[in-house]
Short mmCIF file of C-alpha atoms in Angstrom, two decimals:
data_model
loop_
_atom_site.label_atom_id
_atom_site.label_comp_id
_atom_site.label_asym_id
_atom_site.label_seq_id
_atom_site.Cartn_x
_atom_site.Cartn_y
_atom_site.Cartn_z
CA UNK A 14 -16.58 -89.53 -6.96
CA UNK A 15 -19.46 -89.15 -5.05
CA UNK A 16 -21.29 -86.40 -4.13
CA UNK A 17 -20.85 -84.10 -0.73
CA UNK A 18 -23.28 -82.73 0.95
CA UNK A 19 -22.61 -78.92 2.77
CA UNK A 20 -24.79 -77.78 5.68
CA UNK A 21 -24.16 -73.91 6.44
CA UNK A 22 -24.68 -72.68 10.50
CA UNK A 23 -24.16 -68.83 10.21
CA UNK A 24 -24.78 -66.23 7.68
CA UNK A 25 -23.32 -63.44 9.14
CA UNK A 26 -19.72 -61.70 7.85
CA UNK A 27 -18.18 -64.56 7.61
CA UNK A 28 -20.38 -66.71 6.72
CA UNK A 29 -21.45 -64.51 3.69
CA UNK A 30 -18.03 -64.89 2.23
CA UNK A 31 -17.51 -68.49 3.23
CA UNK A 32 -20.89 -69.16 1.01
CA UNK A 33 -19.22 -66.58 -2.10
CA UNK A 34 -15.77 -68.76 -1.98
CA UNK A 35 -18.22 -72.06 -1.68
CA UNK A 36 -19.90 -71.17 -4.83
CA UNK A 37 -16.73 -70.80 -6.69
CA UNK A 38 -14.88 -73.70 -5.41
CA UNK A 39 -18.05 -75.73 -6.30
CA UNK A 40 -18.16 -74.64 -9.75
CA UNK A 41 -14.95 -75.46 -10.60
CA UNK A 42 -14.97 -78.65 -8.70
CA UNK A 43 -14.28 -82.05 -9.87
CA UNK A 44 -16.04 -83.47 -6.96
CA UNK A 45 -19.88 -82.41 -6.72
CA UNK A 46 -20.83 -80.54 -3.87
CA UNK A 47 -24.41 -80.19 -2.80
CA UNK A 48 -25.14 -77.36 -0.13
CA UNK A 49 -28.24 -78.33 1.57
CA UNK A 50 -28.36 -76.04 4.49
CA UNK A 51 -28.17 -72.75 5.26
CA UNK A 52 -29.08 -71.17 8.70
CA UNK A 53 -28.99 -68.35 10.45
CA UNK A 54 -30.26 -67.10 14.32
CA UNK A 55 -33.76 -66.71 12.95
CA UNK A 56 -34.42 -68.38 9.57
CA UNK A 57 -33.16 -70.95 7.36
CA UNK A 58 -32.87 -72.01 3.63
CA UNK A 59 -33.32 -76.03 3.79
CA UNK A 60 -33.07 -78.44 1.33
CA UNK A 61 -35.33 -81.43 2.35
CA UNK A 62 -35.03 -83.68 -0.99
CA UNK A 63 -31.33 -82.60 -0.54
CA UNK A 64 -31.07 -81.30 -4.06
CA UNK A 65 -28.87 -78.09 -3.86
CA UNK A 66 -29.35 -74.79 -2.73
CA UNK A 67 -28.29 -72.09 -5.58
CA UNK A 68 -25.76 -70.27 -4.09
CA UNK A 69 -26.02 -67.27 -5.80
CA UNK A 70 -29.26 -66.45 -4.63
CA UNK A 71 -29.81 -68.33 -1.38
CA UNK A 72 -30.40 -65.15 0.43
CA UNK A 73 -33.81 -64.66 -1.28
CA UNK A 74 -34.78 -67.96 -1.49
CA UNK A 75 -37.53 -69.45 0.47
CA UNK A 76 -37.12 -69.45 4.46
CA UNK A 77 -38.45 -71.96 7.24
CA UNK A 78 -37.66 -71.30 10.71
CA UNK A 79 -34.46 -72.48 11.84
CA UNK A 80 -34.11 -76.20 12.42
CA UNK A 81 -33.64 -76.86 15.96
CA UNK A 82 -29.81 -77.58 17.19
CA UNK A 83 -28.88 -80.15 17.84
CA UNK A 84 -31.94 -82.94 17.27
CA UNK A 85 -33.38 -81.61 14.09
CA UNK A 86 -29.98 -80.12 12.48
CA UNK A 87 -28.30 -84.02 13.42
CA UNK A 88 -31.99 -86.34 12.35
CA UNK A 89 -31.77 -84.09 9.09
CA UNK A 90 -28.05 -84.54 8.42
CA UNK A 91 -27.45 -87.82 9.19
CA UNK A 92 -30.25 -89.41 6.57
CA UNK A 93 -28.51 -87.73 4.14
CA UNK A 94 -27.62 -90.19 0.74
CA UNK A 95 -23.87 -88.81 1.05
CA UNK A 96 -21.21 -87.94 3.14
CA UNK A 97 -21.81 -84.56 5.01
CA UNK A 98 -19.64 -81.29 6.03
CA UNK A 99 -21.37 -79.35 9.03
CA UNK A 100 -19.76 -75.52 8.72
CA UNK A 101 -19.92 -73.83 11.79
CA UNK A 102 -19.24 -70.39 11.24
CA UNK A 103 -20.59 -69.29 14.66
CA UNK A 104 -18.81 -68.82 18.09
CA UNK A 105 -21.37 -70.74 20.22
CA UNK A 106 -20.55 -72.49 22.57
CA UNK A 107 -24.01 -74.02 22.76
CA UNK A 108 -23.19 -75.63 19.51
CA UNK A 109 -19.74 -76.73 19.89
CA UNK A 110 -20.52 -78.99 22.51
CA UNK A 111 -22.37 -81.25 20.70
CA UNK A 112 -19.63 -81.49 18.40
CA UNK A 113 -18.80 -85.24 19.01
CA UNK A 114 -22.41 -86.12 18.66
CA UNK A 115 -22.30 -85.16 15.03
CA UNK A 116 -18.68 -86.69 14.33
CA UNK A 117 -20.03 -89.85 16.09
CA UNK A 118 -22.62 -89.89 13.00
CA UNK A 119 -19.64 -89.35 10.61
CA UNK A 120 -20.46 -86.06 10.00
CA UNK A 121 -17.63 -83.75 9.41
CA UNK A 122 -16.92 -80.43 10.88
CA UNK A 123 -14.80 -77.60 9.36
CA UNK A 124 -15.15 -74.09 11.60
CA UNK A 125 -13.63 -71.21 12.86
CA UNK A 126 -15.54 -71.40 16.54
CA UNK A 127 -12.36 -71.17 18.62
CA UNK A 128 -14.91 -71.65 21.76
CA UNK A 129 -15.31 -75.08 20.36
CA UNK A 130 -11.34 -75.72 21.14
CA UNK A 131 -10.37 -73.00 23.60
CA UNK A 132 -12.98 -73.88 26.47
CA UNK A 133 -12.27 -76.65 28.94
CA UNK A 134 -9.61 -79.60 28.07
CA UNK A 135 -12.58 -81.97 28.42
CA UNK A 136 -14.62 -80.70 25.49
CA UNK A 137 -11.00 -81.11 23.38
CA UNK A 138 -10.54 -84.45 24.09
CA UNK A 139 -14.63 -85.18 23.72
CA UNK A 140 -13.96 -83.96 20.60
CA UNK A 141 -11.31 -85.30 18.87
CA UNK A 142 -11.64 -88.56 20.21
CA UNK A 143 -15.15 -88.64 18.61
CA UNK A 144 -13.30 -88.13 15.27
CA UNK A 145 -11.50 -89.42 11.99
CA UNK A 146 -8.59 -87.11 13.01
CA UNK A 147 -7.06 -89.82 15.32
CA UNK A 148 -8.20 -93.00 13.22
CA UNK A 149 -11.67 -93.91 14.76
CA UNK A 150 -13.31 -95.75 12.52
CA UNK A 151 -16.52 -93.96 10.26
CA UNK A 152 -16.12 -91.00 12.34
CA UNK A 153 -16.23 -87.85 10.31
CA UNK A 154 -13.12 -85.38 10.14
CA UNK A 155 -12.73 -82.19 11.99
CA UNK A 156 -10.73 -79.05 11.27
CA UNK A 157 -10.40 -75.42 12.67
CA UNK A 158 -7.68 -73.53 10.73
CA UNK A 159 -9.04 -70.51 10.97
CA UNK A 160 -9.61 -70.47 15.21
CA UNK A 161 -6.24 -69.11 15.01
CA UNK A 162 -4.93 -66.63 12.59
CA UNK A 163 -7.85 -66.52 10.12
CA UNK A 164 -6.32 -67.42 7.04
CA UNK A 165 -3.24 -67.74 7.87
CA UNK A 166 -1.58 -71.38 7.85
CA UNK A 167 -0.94 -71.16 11.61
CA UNK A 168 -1.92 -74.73 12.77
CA UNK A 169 -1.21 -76.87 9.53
CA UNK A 170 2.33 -75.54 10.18
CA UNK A 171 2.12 -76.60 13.49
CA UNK A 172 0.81 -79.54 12.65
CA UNK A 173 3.52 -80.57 10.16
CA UNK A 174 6.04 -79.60 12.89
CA UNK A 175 5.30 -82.30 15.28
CA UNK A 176 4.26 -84.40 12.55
CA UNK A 177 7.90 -84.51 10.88
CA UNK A 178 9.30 -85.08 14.43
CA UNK A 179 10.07 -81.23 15.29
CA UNK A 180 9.81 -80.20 18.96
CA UNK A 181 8.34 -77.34 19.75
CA UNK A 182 10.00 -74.90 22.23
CA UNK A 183 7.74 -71.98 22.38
CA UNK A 184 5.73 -69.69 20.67
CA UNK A 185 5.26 -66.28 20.58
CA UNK A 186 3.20 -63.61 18.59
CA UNK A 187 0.74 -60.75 17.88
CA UNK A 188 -2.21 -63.15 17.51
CA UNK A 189 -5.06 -60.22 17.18
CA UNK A 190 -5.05 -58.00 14.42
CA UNK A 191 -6.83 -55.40 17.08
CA UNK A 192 -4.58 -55.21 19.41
CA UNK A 193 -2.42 -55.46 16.41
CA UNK A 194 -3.72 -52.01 14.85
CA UNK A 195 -4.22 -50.56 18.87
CA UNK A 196 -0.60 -50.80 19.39
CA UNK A 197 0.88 -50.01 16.03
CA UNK A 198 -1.26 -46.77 16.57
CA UNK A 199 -0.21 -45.62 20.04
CA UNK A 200 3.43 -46.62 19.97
CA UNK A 201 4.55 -46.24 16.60
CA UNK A 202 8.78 -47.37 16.18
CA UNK A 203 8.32 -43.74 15.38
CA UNK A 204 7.37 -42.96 18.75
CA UNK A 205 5.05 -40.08 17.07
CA UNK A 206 1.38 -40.69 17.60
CA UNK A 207 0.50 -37.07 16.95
CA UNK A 208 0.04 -36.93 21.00
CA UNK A 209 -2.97 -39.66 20.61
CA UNK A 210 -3.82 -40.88 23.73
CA UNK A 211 -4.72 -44.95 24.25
CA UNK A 212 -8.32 -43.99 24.94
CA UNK A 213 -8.26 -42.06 21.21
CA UNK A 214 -6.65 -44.66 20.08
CA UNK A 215 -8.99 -47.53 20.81
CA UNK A 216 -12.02 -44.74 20.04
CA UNK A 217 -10.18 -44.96 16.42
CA UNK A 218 -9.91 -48.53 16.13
CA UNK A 219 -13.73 -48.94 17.03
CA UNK A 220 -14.93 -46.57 14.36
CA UNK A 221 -12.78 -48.37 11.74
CA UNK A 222 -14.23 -51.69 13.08
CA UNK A 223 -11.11 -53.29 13.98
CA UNK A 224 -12.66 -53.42 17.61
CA UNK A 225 -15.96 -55.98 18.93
CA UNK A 226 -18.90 -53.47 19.13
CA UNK A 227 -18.26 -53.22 22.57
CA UNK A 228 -14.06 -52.78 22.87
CA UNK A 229 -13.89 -54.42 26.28
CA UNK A 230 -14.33 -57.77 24.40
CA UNK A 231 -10.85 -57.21 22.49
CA UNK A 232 -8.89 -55.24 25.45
CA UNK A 233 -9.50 -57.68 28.02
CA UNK A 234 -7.04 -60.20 25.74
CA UNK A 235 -9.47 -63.51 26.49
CA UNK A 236 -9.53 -63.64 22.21
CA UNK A 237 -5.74 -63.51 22.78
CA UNK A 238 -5.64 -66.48 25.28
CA UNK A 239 -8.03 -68.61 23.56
CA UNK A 240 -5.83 -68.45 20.57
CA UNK A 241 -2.65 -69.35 22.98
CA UNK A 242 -5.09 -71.86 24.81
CA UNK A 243 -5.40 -73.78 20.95
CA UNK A 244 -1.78 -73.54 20.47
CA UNK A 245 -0.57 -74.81 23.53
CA UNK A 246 -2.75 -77.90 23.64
CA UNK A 247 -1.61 -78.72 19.60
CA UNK A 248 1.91 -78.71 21.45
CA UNK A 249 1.29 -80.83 24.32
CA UNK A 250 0.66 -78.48 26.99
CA UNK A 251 -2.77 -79.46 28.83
CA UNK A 252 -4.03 -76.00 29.30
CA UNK A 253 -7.25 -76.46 31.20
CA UNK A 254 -9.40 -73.18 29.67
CA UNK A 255 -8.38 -70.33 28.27
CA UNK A 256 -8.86 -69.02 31.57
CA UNK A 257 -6.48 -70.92 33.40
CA UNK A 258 -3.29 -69.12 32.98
CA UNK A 259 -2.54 -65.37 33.44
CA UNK A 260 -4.05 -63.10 31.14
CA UNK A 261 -3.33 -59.34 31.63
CA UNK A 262 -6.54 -57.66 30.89
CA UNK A 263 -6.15 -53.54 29.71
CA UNK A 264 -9.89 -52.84 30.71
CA UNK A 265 -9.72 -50.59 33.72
CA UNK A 266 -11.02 -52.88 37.06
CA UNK A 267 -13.30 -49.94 37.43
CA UNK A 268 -14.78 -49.83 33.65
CA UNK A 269 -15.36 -53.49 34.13
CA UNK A 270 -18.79 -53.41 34.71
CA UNK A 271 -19.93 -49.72 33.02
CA UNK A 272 -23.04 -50.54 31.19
CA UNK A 273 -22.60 -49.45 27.72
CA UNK A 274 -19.52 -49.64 25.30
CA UNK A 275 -20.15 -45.62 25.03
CA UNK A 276 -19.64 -45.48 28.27
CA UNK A 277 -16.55 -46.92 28.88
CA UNK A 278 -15.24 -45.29 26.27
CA UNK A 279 -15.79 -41.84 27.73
CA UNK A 280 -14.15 -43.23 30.85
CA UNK A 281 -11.02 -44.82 29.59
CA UNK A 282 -9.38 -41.37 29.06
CA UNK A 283 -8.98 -41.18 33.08
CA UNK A 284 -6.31 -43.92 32.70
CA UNK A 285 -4.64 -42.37 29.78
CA UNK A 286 -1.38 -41.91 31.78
CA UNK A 287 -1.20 -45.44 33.08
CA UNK A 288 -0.66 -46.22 29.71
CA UNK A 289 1.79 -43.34 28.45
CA UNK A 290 4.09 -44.19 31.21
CA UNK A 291 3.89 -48.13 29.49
CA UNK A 292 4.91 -46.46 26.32
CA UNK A 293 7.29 -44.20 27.74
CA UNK A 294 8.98 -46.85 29.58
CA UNK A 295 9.81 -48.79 26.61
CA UNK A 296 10.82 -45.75 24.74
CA UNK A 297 13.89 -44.91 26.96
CA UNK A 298 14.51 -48.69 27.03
CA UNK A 299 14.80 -47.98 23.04
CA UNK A 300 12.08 -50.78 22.51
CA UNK A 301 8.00 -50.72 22.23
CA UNK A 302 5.02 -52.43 23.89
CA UNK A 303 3.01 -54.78 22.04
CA UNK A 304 0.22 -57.31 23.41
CA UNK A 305 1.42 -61.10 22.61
CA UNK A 306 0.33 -64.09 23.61
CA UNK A 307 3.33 -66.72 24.58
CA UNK A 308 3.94 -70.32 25.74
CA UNK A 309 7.19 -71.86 26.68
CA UNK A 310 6.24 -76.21 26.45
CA UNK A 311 9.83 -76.47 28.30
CA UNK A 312 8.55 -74.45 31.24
CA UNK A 313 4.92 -75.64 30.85
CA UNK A 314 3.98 -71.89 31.25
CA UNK A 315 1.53 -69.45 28.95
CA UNK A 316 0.37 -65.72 29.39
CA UNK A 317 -1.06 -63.04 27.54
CA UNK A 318 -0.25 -59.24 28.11
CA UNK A 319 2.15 -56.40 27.27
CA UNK A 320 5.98 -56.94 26.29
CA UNK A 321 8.52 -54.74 25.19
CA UNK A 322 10.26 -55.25 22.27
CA UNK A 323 13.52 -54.26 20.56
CA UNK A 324 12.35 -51.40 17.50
CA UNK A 325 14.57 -54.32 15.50
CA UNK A 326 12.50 -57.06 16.23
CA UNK A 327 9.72 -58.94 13.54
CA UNK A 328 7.21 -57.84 16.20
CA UNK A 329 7.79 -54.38 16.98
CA UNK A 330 7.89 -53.98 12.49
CA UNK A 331 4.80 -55.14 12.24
CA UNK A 332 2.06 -53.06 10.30
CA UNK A 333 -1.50 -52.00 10.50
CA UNK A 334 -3.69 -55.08 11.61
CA UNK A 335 -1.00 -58.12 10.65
CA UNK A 336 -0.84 -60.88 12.92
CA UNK A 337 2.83 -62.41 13.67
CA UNK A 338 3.67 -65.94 14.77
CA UNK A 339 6.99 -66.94 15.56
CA UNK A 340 7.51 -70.90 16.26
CA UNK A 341 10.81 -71.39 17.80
CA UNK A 342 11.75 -75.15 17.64
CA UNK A 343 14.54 -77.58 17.88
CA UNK A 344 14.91 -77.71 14.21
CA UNK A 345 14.39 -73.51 14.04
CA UNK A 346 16.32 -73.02 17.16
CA UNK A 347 16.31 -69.48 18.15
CA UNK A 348 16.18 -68.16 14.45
CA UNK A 349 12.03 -68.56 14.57
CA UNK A 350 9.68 -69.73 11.91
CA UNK A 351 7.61 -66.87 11.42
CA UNK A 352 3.93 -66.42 9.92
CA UNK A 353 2.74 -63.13 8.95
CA UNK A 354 -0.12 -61.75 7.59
CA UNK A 355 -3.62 -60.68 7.49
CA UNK A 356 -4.88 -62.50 10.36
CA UNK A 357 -8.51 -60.96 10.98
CA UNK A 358 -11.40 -60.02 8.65
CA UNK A 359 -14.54 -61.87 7.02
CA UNK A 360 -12.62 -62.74 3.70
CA UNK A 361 -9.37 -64.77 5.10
CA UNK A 362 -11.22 -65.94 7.51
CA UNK A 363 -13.67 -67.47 5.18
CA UNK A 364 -10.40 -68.23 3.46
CA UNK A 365 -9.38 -70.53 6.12
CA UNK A 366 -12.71 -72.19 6.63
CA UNK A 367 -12.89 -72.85 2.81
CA UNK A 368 -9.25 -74.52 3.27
CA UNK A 369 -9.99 -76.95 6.03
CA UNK A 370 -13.75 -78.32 3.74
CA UNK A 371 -10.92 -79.01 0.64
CA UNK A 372 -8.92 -80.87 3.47
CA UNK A 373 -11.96 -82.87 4.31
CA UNK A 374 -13.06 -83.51 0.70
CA UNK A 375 -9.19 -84.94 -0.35
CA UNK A 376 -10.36 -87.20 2.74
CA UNK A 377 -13.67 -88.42 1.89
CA UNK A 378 -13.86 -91.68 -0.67
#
């Protein structure tokens, strides 16, 4: 078999871990794989007789400046002597939208950049009609697992769904394990927070670093809808952006534009009762709030924000930071496929990406 080449965009959490599974996958595998590029925001580790990178100690290897994106990453790529897997483990936009350029070339793309696929319809279908996915011709494949759910085998299922001639009804689920951990805090099915308000709450999830450095970034539930945005256009639905449907935001209109994450932080206790009477409200209803993301293909209709559920439902059980994914189909009817599990952190995630580069590689001859 010939060999692969790997070129690395992002070093950061992820991308650390992505290059730790890399280097064991490689070492095991039957196929050789040749990473030839690794870069980061400011520096990069390139390979320019495309002999491979050691992966064990790329970090401290010699460092160029970064190759410019997209004419020097693309020249560099595409005179490689093999076929080549671009990793994106950014969320640029910048770079996703030269995405067809590169599959043009037949270079392949494996990422979790849900910006790439979340952003308008007209960058989705640039995309994947510039690729091997739907049969054109020395394009290179493209795969992005881990845009929704991390690790988690959200879209392949999907995928296989409407594949095997399924139809897909709707979908509904906890698709961010920080709202995930948020809500699980401040309405427990116990209904005892130990009197935590949602400002201490969120406070608690930042300093564990389930949150974005600045919370705002999780609470105003865009990661949420671009999840939802992915989903519904895998089903059919031609959900312009992520944007284009309604999206209840939990970030204060008045904390909106407060400088500092600190800042809003110290503010969001003012609205602590807006909130408790949320909770409260679902309590004597004997059910709990949680923030899901859901699309109906039937109705043609997606939203993001806060539902109550029954204490005896798969959503209102779940734990910690878990994601939850329930597929209700024609073949599941109203007895959902569910996928549960881990579904944020720099080691599934990773996980995921890994996945999708083995998917590509069973594809390459």
């Amino acid at each position: 078999m010939s060999k692969v080449y790997v070129a690395i965009i992002g070093a950061g959490g992820v991308g650390k871990a992505f290059i730790s599974q890399l280097a064991q996958y490689a070492s095991t595998s039957r196929r050789p794989i040749s990473t030839i590029l690794i870069q980061r925001s400011s520096q990069a580790v390139v390979s320019k007789d495309y002999s491979p990178i050691d992966l064990a100690s790329w970090s401290s290897a010699p460092s160029t400046s970064p190759l410019s994106f997209p004419e020097e990453t693309h020249r560099f790529l595409a005179s490689c002597p093999g076929p080549v897997i671009l990793v994106d483990n950014t969320s640029s936009a910048a770079i996703a939208t030269h995405y067809a350029r590169f599959l043009t070339s037949g270079i392949s793309i494996v990422t979790p950049n849900k910006k790439a696929f979340s952003d308008s319809i007209e960058l989705w279908d640039t995309i994947y009609a510039a690729s091997a996915n739907n049969g054109h011709p020395g394009a290179g494949y493209i795969f992005h697992e881990a845009t929704v759910g991390a690790g988690l085998p959200v879209l392949s299922t999907l995928k296989e769904l409407l594949e095997t001639g399924d139809e897909v009804r709707r979908i509904e689920g906890v698709f961010s394990g920080t709202m995930s951990f948020l809500f699980n805090s401040f309405a427990p099915l116990s209904g005892d927070n130990g009197g935590k308000g949602f400002a201490e709450c969120v406070s608690e999830a930042r300093e564990l670093g389930y949150t974005e450095p600045d919370p705002r970034d999780d609470l105003n539930g865009l990661d949420v809808a671009r999840k939802l945005t992915i989903l519904a256009r895998m089903s059919g639905l031609r959900v312009k952006s992520a944007t284009s449907f309604p999206i209840q935001s939990l970030v204060p209109k008045s904390l909106e534009s407060v400088e500092t994450a600190e800042a809003f932080l110290e503010r969001l206790g003012q609205f602590d009762n807006d909130m408790k009477k949320v909770k409260e409200d679902a309590e004597r209803g004997g059910g709990v709030t949680r923030f899901v993301g859901a699309m109906n293909v039937e109705t043609n209709e997606v939203s993001v924000g806060l539902k109550t559920f029954d204490k005896g439902s798969a959503i209102a059980g779940l734990k910690g930071s878990d994601n939850i994914i329930s597929f209700y189909t024609k073949r599941y009817g109203e007895r959902a496929l569910i996928i549960q599990g881990a579904g944020a952190g720099a080691e599934v995630t990773a996980m995921g990406v890994l996945g999708d580069l083995i998917k590509v590689l069973q594809r390459l001859k």
